[in-house]
mmCIF file of C-alpha atoms in Angstrom:
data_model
loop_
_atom_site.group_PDB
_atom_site.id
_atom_site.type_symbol
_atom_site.label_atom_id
_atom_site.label_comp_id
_atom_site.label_asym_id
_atom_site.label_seq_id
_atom_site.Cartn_x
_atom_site.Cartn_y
_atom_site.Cartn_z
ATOM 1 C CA UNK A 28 -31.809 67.693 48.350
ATOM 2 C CA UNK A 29 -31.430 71.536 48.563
ATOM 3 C CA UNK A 30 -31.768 73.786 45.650
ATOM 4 C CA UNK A 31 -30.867 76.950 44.496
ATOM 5 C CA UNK A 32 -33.629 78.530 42.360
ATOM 6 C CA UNK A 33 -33.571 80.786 39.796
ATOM 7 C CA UNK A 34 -36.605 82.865 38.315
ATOM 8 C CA UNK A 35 -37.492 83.334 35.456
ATOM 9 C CA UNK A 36 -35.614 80.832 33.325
ATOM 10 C CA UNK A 37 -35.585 83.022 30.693
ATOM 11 C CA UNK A 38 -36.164 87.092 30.171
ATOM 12 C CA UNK A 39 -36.081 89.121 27.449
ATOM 13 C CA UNK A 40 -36.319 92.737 27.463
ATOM 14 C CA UNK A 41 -35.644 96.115 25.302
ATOM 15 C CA UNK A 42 -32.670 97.798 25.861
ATOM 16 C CA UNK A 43 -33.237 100.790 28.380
ATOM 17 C CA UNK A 44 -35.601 98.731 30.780
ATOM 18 C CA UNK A 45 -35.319 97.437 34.104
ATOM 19 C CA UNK A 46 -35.037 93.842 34.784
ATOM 20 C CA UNK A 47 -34.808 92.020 38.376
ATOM 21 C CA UNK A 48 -33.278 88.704 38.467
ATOM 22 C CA UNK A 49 -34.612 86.486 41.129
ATOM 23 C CA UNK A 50 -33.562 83.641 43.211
ATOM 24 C CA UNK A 51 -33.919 81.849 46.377
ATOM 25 C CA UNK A 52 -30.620 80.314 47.997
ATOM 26 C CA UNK A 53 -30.254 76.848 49.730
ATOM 27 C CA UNK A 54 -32.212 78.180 53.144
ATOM 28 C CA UNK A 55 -29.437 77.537 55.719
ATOM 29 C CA UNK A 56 -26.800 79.544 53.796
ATOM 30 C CA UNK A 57 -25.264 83.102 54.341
ATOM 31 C CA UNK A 58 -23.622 83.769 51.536
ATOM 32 C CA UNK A 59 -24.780 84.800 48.263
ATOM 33 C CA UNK A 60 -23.225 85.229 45.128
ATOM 34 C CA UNK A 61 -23.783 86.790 40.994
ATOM 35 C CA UNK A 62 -22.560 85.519 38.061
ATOM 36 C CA UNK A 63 -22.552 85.810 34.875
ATOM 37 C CA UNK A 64 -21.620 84.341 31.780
ATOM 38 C CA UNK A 65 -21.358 85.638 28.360
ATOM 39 C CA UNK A 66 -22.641 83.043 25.528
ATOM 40 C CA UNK A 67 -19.505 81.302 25.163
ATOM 41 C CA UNK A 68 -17.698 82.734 27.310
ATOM 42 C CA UNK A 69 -16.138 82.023 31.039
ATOM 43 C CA UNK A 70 -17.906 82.279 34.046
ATOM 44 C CA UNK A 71 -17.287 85.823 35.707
ATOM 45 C CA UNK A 72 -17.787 87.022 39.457
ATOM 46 C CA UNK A 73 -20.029 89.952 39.706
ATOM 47 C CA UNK A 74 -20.671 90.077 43.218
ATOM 48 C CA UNK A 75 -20.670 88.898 47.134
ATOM 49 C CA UNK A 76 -23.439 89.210 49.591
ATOM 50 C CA UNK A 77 -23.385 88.557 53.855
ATOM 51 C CA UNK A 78 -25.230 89.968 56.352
ATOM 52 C CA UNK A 79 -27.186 91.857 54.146
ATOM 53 C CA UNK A 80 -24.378 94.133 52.921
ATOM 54 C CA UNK A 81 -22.064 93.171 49.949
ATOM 55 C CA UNK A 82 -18.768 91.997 50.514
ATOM 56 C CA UNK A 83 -17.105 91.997 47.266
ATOM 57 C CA UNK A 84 -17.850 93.444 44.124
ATOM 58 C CA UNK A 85 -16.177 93.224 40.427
ATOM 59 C CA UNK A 86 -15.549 95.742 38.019
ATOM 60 C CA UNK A 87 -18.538 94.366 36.217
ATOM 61 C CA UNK A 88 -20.766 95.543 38.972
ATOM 62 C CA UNK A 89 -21.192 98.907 38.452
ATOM 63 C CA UNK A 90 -24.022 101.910 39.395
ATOM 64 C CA UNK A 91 -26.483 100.131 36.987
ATOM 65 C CA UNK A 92 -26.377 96.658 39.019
ATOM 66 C CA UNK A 93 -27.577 96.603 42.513
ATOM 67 C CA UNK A 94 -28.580 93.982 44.789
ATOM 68 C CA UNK A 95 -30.926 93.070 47.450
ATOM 69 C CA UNK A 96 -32.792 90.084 49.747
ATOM 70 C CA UNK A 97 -35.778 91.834 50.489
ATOM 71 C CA UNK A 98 -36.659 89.160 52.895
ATOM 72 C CA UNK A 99 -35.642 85.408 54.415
ATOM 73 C CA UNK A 100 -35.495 83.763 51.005
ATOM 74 C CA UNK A 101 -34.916 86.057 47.887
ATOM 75 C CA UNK A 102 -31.725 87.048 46.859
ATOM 76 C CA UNK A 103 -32.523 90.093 43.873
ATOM 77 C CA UNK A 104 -30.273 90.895 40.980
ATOM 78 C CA UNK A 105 -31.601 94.414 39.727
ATOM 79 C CA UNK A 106 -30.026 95.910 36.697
ATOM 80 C CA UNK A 107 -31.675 99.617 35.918
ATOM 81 C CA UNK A 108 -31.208 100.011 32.535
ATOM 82 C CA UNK A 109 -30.264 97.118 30.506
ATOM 83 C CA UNK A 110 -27.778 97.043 27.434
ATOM 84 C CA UNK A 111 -27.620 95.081 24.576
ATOM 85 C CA UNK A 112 -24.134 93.757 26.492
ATOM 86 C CA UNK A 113 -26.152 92.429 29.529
ATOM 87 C CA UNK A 114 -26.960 89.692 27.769
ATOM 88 C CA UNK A 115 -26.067 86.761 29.356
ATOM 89 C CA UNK A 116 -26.713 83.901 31.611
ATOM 90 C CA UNK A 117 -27.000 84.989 35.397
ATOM 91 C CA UNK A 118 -26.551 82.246 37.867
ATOM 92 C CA UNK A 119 -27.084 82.644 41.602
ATOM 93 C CA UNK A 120 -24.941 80.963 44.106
ATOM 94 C CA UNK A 121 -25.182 80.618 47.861
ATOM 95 C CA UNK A 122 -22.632 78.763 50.277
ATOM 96 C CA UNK A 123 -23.165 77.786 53.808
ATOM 97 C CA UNK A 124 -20.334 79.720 55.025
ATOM 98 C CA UNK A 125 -16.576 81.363 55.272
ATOM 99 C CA UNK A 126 -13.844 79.481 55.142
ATOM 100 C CA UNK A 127 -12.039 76.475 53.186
ATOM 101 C CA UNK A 128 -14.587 73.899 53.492
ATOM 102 C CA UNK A 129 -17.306 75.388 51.938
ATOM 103 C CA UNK A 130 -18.475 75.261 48.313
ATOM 104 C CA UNK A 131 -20.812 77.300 46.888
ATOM 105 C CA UNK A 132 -23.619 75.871 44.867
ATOM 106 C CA UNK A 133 -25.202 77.364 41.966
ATOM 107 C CA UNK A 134 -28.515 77.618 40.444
ATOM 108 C CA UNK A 135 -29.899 76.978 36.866
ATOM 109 C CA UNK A 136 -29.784 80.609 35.812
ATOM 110 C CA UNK A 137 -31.653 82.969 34.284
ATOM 111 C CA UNK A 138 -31.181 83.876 30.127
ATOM 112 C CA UNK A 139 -31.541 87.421 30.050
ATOM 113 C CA UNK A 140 -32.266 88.922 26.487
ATOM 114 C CA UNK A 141 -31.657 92.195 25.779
ATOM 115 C CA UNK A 142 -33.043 93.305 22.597
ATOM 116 C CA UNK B 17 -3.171 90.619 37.909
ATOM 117 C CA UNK B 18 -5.159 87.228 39.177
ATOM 118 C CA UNK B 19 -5.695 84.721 36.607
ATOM 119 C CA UNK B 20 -6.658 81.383 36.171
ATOM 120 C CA UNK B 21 -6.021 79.616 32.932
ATOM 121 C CA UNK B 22 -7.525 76.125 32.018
ATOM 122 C CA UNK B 23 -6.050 74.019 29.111
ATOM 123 C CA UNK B 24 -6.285 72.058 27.139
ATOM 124 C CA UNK B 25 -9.361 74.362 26.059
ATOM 125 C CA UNK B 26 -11.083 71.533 23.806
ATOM 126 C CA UNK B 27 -10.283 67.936 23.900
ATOM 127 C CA UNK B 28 -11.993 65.331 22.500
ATOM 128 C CA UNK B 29 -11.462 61.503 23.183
ATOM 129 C CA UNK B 30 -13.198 58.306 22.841
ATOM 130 C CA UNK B 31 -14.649 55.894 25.499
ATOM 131 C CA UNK B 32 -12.157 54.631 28.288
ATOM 132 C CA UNK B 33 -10.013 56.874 27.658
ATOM 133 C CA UNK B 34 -8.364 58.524 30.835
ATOM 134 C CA UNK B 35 -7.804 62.764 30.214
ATOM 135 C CA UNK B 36 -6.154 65.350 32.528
ATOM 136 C CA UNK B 37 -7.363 68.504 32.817
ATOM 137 C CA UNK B 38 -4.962 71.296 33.640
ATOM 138 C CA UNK B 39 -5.865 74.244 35.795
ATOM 139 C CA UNK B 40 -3.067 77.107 36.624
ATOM 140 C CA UNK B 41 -3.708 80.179 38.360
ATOM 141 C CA UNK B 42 -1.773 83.244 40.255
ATOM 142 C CA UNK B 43 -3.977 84.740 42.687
ATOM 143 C CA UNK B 44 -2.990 86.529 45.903
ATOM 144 C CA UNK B 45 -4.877 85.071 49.028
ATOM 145 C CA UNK B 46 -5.705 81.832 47.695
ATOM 146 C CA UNK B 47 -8.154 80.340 49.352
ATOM 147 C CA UNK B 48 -9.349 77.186 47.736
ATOM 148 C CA UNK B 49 -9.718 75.467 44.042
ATOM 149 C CA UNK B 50 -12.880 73.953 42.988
ATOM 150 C CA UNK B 51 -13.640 72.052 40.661
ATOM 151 C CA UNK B 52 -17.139 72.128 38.467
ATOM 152 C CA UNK B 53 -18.395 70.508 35.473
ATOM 153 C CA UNK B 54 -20.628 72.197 33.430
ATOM 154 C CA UNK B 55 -22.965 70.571 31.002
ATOM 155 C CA UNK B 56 -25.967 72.308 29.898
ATOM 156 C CA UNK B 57 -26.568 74.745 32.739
ATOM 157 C CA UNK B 58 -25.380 75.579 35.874
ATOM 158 C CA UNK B 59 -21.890 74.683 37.190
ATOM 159 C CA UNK B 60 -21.940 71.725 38.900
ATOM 160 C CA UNK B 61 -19.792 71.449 42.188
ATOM 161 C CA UNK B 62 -17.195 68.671 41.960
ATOM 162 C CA UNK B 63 -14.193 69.086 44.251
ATOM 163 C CA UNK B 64 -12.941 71.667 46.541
ATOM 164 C CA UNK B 65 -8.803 71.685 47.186
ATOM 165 C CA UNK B 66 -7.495 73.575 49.823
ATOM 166 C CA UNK B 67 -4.117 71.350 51.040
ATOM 167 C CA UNK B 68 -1.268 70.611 49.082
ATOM 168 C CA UNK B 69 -0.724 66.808 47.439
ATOM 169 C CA UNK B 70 -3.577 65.597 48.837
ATOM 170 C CA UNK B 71 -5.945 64.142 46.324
ATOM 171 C CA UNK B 72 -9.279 63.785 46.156
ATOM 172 C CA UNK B 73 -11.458 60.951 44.421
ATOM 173 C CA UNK B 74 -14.903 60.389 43.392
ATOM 174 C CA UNK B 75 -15.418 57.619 41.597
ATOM 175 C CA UNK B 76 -13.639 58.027 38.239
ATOM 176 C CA UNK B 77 -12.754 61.440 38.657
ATOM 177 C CA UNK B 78 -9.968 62.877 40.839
ATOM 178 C CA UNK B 79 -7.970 66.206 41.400
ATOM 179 C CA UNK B 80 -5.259 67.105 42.941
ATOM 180 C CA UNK B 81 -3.442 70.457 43.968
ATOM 181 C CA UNK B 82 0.091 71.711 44.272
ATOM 182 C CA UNK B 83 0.225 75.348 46.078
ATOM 183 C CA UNK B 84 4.099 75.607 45.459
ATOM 184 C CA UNK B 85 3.796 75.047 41.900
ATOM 185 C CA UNK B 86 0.200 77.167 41.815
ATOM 186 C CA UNK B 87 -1.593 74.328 39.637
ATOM 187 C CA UNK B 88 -4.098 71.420 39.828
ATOM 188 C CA UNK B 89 -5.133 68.658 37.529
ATOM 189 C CA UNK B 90 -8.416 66.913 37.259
ATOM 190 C CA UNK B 91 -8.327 63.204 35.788
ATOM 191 C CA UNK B 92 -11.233 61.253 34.181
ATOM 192 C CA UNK B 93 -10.575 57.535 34.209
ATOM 193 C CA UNK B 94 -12.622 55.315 31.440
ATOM 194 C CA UNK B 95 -14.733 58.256 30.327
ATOM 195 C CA UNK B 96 -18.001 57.581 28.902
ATOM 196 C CA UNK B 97 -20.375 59.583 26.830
ATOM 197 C CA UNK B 98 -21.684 61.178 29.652
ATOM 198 C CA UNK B 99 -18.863 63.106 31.014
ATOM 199 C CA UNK B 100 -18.836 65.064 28.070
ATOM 200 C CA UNK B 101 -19.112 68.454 29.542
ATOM 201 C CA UNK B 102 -17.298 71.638 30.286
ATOM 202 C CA UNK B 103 -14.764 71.583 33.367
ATOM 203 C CA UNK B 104 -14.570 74.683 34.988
ATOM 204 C CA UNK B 105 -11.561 75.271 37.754
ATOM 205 C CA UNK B 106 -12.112 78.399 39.890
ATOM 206 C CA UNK B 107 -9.999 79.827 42.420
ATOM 207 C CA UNK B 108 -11.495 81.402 45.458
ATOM 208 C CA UNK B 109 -9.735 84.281 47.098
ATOM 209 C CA UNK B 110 -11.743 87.297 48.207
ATOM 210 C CA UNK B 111 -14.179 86.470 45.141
ATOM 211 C CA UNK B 112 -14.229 83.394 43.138
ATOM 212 C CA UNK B 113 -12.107 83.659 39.635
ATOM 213 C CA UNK B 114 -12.814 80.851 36.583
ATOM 214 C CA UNK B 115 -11.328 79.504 33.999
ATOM 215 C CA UNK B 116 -12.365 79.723 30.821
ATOM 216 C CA UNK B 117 -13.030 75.929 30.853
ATOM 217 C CA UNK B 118 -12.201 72.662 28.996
ATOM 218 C CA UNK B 119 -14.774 71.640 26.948
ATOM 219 C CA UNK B 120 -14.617 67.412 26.669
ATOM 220 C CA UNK B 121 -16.121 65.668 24.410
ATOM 221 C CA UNK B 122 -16.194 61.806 24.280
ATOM 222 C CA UNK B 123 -17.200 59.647 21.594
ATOM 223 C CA UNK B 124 -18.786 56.718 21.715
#
């Protein structure tokens, strides 16, 4: 069955640096999707992505966030220079399309660390 | 402001025991509700609700949604061990808005 992947599983990195979260979306799908979640805490939107533009964007997503699918498969998270609040787990999600009868599925995340 | 809001947040019950899981939310544009369980890692999709007092089953679990009232409920029939997990509702509207979850445990 189709996956979303996620890589790495796990970064840690010193406050200040760069970090790029990677993943690859089920291969059919348009949409793409950020998340992330706090240890402990709920799941929160960061941000939408069709057509190679982004369609939605929270509050969370800010100048130091940006986004990218560089080519046919990756989906990028890039965040330029980390905090110690970045830490969290980043999930990925891609959906087939608009509309009601579409869910989006999610993939196993990556830790980021910031230290 | 759009909220959803999940109770109870904890709940713990044994074996065979049948829970509801509660799931409110004011959002303008409402879309859909989904439904996701959450055990270790990712969210895991369960059901999507887009139509009023319909309900939908799989297996033990089922949901249902009322738009006039703005809520849905998620039922676990004869839980087991395994459903021990964290249900997440989310609301889909222009983005996608979660709860902050029920976390279930059952004992054995």
């Amino acid at each position: 069955e189709p996956e979303v992947t996620q890589t790495p599983s796990h970064q840690v990195t010193q406050m200040g640096q760069e970090v790029i979260l990677r993943c690859v979306p089920i291969s059919n799908h348009l949409y793409f999707y950020w998340y992330r979640q706090i240890l402990g805490q709920k799941v929160e939107f960061l941000v939408s992505f069709y057509n190679n533009e982004i369609s939605e964007k929270s509050e969370i997503f800010d100048d130091q966030f940006s986004v990218e699918r560089p080519d046919g498969s990756n989906f990028t998270l890039k965040i330029r220079s980390t905090k110690l609040e970045d830490s969290a787990m980043y999930f990925c999600a891609s959906k087939l399309g608009t509309g009601f009868n579409y869910e989006q599925y999610f993939g196993p995340g990556t830790r980021l660390t910031v230290t | 402001e759009d909220k959803v809001v999940q109770s109870p947040l904890s709940l713990v019950v044994h074996e065979g025991d049948t829970v509801t899981l509660n799931c409110s939310y004011e959002v303008t544009n409402f879309r859909s509700l989904l439904w996701y369980k959450q055990e270790k890692k990712a969210p895991t999709f369960l059901f999507m609700l887009t139509s009023s007092g319909i309900e939908k089953k799989s297996g033990r679990l089922s949901s249902i949604l009322d738009k006039k009232e703005l809520f849905s409920i998620l039922n676990i029939t004869a839980t087991q061990t395994g459903d021990s997990a964290v249900y997440l509702c989310a609301v889909a509207f222009y983005d996608m808005r979660f709860g902050a979850g029920t976390r279930l445990t059952v004992k054995p």
